[in-house]
Tab-separated table of C-alpha atoms and ligand atoms in Angstrom:
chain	number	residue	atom	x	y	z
E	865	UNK	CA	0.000	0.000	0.000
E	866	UNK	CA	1.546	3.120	-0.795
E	867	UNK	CA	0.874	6.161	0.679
E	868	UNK	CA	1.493	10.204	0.058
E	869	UNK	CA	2.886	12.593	2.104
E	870	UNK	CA	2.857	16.554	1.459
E	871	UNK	CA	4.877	19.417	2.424
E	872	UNK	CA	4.514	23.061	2.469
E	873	UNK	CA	5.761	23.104	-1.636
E	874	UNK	CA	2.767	21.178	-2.306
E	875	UNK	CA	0.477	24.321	-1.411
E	876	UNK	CA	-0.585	27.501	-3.322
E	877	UNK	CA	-1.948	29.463	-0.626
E	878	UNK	CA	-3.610	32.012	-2.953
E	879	UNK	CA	-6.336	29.092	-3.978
E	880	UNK	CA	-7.951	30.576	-0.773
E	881	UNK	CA	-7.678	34.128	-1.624
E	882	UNK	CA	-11.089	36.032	-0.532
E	883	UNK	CA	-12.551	32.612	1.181
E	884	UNK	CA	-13.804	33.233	4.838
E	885	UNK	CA	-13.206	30.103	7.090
E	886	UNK	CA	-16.028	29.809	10.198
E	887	UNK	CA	-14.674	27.763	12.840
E	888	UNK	CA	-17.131	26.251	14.907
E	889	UNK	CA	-16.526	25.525	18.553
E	890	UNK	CA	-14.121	27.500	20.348
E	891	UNK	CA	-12.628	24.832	22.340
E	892	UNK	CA	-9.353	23.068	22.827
E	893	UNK	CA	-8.523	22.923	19.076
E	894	UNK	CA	-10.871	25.753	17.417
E	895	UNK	CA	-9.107	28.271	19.251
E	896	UNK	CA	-5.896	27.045	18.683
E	897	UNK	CA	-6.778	26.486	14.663
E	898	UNK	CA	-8.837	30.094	14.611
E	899	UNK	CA	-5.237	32.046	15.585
E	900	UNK	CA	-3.338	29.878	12.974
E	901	UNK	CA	-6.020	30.788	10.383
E	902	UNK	CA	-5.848	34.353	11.309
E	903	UNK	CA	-2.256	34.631	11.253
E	904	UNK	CA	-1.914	33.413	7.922
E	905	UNK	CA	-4.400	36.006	6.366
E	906	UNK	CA	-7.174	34.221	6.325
E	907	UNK	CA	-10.647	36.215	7.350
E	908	UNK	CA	-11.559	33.849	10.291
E	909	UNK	CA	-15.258	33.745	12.294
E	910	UNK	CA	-15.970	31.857	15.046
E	911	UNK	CA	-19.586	30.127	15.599
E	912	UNK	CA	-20.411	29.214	19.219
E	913	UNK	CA	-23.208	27.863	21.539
E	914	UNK	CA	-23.871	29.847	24.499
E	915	UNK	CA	-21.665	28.649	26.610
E	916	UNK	CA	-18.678	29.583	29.017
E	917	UNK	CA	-16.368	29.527	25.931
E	918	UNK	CA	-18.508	32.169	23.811
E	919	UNK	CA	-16.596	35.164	26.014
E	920	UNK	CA	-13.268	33.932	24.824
E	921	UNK	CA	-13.210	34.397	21.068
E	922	UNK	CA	-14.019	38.424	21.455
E	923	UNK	CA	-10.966	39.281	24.024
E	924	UNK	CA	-8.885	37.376	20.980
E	925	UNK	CA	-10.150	39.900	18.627
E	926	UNK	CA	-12.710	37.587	16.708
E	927	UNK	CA	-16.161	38.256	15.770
E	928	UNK	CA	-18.526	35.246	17.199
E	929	UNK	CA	-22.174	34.651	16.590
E	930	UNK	CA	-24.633	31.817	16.723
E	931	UNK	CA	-23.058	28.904	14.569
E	932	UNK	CA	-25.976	28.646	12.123
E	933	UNK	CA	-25.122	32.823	10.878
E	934	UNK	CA	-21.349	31.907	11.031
E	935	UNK	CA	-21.990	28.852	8.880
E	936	UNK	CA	-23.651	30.991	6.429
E	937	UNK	CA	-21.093	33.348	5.907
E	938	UNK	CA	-18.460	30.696	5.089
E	939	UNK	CA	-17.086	29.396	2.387
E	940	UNK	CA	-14.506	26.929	4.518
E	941	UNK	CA	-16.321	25.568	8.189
E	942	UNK	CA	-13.981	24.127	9.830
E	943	UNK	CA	-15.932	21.693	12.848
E	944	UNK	CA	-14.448	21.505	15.787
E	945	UNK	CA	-16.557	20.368	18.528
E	946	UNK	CA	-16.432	16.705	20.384
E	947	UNK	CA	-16.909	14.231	18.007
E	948	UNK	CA	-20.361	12.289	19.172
E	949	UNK	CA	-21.996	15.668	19.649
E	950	UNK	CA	-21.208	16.484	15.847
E	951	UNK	CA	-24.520	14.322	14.228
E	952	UNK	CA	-26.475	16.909	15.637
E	953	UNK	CA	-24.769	20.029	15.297
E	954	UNK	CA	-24.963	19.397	11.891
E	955	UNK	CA	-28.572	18.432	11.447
E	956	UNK	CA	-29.649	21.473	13.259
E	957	UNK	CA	-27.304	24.046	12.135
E	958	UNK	CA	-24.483	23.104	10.023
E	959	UNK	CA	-25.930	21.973	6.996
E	960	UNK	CA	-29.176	23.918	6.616
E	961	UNK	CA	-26.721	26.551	6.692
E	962	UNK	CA	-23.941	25.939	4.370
E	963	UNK	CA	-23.573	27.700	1.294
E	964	UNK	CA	-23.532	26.275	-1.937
E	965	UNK	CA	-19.691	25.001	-2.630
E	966	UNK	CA	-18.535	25.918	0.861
E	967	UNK	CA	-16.103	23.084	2.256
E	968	UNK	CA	-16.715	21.308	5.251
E	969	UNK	CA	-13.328	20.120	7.293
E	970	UNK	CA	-13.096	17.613	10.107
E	971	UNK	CA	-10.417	17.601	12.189
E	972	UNK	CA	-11.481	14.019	12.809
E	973	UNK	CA	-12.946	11.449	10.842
E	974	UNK	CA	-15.003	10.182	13.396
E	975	UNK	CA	-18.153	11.347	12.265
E	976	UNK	CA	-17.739	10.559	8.833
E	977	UNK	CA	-16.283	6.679	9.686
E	978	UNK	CA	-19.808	6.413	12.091
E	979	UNK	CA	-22.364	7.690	9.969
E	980	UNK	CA	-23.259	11.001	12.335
E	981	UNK	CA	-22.671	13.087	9.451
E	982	UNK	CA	-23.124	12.656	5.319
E	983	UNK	CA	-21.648	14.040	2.549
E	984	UNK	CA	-23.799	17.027	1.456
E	985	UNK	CA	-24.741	17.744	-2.669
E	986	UNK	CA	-22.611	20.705	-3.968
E	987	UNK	CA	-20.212	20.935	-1.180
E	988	UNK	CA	-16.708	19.553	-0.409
E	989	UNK	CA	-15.686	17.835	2.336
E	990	UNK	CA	-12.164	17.155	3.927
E	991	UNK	CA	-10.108	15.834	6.569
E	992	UNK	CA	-7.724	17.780	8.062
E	993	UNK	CA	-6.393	15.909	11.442
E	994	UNK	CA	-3.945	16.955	13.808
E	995	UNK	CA	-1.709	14.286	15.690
E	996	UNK	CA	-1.420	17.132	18.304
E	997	UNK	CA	-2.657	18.655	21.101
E	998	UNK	CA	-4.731	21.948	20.489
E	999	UNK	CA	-2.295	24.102	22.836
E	1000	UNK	CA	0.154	22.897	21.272
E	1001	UNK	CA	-1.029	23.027	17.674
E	1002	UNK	CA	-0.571	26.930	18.512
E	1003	UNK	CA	2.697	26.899	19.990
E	1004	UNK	CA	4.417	24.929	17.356
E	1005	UNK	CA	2.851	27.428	14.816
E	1006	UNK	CA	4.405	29.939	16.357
E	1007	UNK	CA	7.443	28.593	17.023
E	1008	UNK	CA	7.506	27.419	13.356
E	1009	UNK	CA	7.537	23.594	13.961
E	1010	UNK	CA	4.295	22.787	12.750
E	1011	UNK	CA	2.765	19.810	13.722
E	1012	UNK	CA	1.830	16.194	11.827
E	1013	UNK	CA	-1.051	15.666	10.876
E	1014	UNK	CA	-3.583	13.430	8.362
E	1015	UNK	CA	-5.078	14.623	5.384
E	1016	UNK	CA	-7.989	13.157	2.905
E	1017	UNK	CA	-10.547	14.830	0.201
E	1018	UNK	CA	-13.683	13.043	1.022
E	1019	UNK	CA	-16.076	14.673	-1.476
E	1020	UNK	CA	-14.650	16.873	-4.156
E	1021	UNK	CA	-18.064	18.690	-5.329
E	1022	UNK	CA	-15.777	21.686	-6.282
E	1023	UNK	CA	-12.975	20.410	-8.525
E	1024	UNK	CA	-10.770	22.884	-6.433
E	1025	UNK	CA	-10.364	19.667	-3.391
E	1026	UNK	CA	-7.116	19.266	-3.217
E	1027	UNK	CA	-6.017	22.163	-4.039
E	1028	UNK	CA	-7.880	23.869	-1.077
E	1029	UNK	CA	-7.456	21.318	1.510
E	1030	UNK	CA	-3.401	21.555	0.616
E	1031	UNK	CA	-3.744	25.539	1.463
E	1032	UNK	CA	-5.886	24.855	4.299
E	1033	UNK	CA	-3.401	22.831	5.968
E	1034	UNK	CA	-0.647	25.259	4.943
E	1035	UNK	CA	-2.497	27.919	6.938
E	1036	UNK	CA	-2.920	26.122	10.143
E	1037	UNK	CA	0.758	25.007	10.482
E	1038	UNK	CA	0.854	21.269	9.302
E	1039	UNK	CA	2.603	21.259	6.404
E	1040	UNK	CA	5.829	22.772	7.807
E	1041	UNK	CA	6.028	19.035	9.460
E	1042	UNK	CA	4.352	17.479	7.084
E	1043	UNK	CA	0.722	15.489	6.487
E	1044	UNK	CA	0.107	12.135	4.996
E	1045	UNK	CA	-3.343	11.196	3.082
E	1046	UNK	CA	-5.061	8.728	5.034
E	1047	UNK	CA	-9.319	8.382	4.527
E	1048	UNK	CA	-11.661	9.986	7.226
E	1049	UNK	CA	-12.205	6.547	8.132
E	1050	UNK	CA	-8.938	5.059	7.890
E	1051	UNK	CA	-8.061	7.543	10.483
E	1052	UNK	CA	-10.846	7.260	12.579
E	1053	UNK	CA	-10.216	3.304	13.122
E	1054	UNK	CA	-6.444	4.205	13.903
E	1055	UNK	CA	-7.445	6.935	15.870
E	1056	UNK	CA	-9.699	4.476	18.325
E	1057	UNK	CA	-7.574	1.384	17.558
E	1058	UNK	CA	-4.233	2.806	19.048
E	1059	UNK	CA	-6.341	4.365	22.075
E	1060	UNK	CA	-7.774	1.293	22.971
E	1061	UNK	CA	-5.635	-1.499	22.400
E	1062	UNK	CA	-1.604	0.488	23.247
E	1063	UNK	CA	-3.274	2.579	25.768
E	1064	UNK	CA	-5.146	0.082	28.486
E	1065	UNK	CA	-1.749	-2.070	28.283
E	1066	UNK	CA	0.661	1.025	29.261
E	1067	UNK	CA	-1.930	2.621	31.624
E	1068	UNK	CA	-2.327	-0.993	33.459
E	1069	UNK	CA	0.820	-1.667	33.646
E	1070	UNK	CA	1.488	1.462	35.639
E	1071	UNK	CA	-0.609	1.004	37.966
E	1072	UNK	CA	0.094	-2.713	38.422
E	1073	UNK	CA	3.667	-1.925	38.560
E	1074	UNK	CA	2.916	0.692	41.128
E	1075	UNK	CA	1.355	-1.552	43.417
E	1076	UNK	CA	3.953	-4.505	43.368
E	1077	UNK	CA	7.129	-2.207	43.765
E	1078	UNK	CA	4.975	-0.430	46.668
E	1079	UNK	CA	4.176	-3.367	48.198
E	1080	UNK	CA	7.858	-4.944	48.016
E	1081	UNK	CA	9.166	-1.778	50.431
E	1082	UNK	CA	9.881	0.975	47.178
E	1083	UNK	CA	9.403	4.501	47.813
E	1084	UNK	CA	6.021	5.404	45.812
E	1085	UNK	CA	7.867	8.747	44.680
E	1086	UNK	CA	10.475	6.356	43.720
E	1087	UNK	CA	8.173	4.373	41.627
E	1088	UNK	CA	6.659	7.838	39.681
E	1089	UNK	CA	10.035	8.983	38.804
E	1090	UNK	CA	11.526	5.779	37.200
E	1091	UNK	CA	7.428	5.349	35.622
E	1092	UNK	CA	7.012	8.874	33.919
E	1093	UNK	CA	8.313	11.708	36.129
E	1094	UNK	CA	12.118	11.745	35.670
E	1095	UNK	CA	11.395	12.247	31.533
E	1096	UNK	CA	13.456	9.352	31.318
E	1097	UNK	CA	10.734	7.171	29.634
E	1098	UNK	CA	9.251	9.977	27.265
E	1099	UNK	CA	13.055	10.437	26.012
E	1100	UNK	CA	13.122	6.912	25.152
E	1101	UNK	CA	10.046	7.203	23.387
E	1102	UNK	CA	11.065	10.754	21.410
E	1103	UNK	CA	14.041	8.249	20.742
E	1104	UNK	CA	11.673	5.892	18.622
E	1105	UNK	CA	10.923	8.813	16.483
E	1106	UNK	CA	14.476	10.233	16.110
E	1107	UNK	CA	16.662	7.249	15.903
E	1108	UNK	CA	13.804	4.020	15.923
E	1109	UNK	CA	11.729	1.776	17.367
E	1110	UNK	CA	14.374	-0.846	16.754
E	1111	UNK	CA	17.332	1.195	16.318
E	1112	UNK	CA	17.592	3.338	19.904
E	1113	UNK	CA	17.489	-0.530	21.608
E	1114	UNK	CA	21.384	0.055	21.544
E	1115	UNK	CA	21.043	3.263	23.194
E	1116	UNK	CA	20.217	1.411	26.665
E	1117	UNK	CA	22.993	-0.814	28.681
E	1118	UNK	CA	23.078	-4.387	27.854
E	1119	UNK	CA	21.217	-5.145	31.228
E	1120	UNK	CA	18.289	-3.505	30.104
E	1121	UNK	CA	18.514	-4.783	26.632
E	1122	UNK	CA	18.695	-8.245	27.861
E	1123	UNK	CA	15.989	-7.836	30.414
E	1124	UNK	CA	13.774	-6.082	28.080
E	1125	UNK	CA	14.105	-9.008	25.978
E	1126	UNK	CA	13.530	-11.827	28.118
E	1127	UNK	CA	10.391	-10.227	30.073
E	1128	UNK	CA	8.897	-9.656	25.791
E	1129	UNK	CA	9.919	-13.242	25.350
E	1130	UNK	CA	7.874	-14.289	28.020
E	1131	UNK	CA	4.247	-12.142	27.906
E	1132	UNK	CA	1.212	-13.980	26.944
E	1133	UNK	CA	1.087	-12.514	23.313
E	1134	UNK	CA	-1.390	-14.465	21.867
E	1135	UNK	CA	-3.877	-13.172	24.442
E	1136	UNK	CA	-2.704	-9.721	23.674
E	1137	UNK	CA	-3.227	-9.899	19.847
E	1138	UNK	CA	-6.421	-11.733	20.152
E	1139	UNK	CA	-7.465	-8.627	22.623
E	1140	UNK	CA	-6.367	-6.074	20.071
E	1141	UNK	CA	-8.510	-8.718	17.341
E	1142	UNK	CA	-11.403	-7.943	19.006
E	1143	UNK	CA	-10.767	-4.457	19.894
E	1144	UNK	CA	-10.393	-3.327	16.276
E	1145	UNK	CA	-13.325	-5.351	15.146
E	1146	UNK	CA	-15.946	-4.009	17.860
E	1147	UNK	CA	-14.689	-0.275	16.527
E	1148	UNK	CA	-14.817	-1.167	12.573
E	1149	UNK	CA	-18.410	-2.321	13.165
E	1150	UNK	CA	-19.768	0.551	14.870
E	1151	UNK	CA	-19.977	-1.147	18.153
E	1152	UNK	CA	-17.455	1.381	20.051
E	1153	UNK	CA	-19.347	4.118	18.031
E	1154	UNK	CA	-22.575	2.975	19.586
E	1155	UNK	CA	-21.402	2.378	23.133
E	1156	UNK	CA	-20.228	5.731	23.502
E	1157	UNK	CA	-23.811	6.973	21.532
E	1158	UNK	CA	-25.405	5.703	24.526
E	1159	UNK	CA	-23.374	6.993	27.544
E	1160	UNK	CA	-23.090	10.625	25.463
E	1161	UNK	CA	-27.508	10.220	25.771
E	1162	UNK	CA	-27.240	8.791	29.285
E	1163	UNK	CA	-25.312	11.772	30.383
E	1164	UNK	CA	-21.894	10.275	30.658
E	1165	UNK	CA	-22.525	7.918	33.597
E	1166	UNK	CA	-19.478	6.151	33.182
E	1167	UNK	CA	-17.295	9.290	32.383
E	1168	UNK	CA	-18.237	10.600	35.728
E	1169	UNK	CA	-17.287	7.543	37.415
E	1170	UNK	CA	-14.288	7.278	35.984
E	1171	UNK	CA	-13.375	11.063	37.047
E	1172	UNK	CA	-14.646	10.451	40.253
E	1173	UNK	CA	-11.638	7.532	40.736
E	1174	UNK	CA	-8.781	9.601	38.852
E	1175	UNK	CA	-9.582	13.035	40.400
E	1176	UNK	CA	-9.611	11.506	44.108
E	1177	UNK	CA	-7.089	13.463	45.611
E	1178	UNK	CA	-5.772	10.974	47.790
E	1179	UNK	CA	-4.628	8.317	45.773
E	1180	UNK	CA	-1.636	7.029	46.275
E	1181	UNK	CA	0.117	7.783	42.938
E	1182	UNK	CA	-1.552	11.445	42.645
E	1183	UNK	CA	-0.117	11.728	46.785
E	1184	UNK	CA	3.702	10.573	45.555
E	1185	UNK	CA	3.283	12.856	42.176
E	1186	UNK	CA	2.713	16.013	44.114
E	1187	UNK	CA	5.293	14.883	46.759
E	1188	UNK	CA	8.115	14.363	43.891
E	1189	UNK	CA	6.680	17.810	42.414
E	1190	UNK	CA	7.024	19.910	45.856
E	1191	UNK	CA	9.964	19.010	46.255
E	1192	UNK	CA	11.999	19.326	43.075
E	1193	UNK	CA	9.619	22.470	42.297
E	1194	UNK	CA	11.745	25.752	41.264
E	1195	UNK	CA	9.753	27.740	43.832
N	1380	LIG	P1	-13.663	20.608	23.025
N	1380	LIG	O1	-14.048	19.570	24.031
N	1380	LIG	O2	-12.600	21.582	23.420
N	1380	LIG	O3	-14.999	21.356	22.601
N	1380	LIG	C1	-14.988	22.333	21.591
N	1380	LIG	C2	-16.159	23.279	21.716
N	1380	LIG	O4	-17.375	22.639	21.299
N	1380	LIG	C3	-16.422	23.838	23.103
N	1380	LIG	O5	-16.627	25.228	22.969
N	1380	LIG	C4	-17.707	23.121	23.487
N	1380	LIG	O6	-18.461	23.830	24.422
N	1380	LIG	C5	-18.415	23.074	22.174
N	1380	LIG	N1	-19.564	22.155	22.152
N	1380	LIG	C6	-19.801	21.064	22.920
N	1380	LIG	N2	-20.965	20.487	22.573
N	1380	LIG	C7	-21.464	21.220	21.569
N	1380	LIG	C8	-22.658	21.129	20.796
N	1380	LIG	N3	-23.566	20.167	21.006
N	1380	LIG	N4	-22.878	22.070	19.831
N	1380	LIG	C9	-21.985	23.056	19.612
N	1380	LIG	N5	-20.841	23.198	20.330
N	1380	LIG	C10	-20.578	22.289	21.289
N	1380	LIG	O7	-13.243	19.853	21.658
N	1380	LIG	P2	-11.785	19.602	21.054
N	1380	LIG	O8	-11.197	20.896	20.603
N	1380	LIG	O9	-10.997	18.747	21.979
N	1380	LIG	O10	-12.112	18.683	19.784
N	1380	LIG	C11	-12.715	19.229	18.622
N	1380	LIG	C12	-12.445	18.311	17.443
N	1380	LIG	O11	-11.034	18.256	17.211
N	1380	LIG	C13	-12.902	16.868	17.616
N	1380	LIG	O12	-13.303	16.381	16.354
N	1380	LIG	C14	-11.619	16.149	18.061
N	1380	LIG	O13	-11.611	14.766	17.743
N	1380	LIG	C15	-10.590	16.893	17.212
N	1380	LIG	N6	-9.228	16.856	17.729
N	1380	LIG	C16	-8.936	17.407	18.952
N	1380	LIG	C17	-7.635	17.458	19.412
N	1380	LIG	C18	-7.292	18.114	20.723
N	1380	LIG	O14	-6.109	18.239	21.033
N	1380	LIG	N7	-8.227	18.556	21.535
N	1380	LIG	C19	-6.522	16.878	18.629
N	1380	LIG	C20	-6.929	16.345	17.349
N	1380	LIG	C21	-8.238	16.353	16.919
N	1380	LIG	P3	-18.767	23.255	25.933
N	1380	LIG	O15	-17.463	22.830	26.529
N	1380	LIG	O16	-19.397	24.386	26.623
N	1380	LIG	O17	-19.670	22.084	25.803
């Protein structure tokens, strides 16, 4: 399978000359994406519910309205609100709204992979999706990193697809990393897949690993800083990307390599891969999708269980994390 990446000499920028771009949601990433836009020269409007976040965009200079009006006035909309709340949003106000050849961009293809959202007659639609947080989406535009992220043309109504998408993602910083085409719902099953199969594994084992070293007479600040705190183990993984996955092994001793090793040789793969089986095939067939459907309609029942547990200010790993911090603090 080969695959296409893009840099900033694949974009004209002036393909967007006198286009307005309406972001809508003024969250994490919209406000983060609404300087970029800005920055480059791009007319930028923000549409908002009423909401806590609706203050924000005017003390950054923007003009915000309701996001029906906002959607009207664009010719690029740019959603950026949570994902399962998007199937509405766009029912109600986003595509009653949208002017004839406007272009719709996603900054996920969630909604497009699960069916909340379809591909409207006469207007494009694309995926432009960050691998990066939205804070830092704005600092590394600044800064002149840029950030990586995922591009795809999922309906070209205008003829212009590409070609706008390319300047799109110029404007909001990716392309001075770079951006590879993957489909809305390519990414989407990536997305989840890496989430929920990587994820559980590394967040288990920390806490597992917590509890045995605890329990065999190891300092618990001890355990944070060898886990996560010391930077140690996010160098080693910013060494996967700058030297390899394989490659920076020889960057540890031998008695890590060789422990490393043996402990791999050891784990119970074939339950792991027929975990991560299972995993990808309950989120290819819409099953994830619907699960979290239902606990977005039942008013996030489990989400608030789950914050009640990792907010609890007691815990033993938050209590040795702000230990460790107090004390190596500047202040
Ligand atoms: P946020 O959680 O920050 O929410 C964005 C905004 O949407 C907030 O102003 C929120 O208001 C508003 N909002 C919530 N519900 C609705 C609704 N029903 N109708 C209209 N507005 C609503 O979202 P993110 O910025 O985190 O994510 C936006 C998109 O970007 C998603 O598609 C996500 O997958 C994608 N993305 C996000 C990244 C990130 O770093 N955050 C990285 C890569 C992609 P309120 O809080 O008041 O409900």
């Amino acid at each position: 399978m080969s695959v296409t990446f893009f840099s900033a000499s694949d974009a004209d920028p002036s393909v967007l000359d006198g286009q307005t771009v309406t972001v809508v949601g003024y969250g994490n990433l919209g406000r983060a994406m609404a300087l970029n836009l800005r920055d480059s020269g791009l007319p930028v409007l923000i549409g908002n519910i009423d909401d806590e976040y609706r203050a924000l965009p005017p003390e950054d200079g923007f003009e915000v309205m309701d996001i029906g009006p906002a959607v009207a006035m664009a010719d690029v909309v740019y959603v950026l609100i949570p994902d399962e709340e998007i199937g509405t949003c766009w029912e109600r106000e986003i595509r009653p709204n949208l002017k004839p050849g406007a272009a719709v961009l996603y900054a996920s293809g969630y909604c497009l992979a699960f069916g909340q959202v379809d591909l409207p007659d006469g207007a494009d639609v694309y995926l432009l999706a960050p691998r990066m947080l939205g804070e830092e989406v704005r600092n590394s535009y600044v800064d002149g990193a840029g950030f990586f992220a995922y591009l795809d043309v999922e309906q070209d109504a205008s003829g212009q697809g590409w070609p706008r998408l390319l300047a799109l993602a110029l404007a909001v910083g990716c392309l001075q990393k770079g951006a590879l085409q993957l489909s809305a719902e390519q990414e989407a099953r990536l997305d989840l897949f890496i989430e929920q199969s990587f994820g559980p594994y590394v967040g288990t084992a920390i806490q597992l690993a917590f509890g045995v070293g605890v329990q065999k007479g190891i300092p618990a600040e001890a355990l944070v800083l060898e886990m996560y705190m010391s930077g140690e183990m996010s160098r080693t993984f910013g060494t996967f990307s700058d030297v390899g996955f394989y490659r920076s092994t020889t960057w540890h001793g031998i008695v890590a390599q060789y422990g490393g090793f043996l402990r791999t040789l050891d784990l119970d793969k074939a339950a792991m891969l027929a975990r991560f089986e299972q995993v990808w095939e309950d989120i290819a067939n819409g099953g994830f999708a619907a699960k979290l459907q239902a606990e977005r309609d039942a008013g996030y029942p489990t989400l608030k269980a789950i914050e009640a547990i990792t907010q609890q200010p007691n815990d033993p790993i938050t209590v040795a994390e702000d230990r460790v911090r107090a004390a190596l603090s500047d202040d």
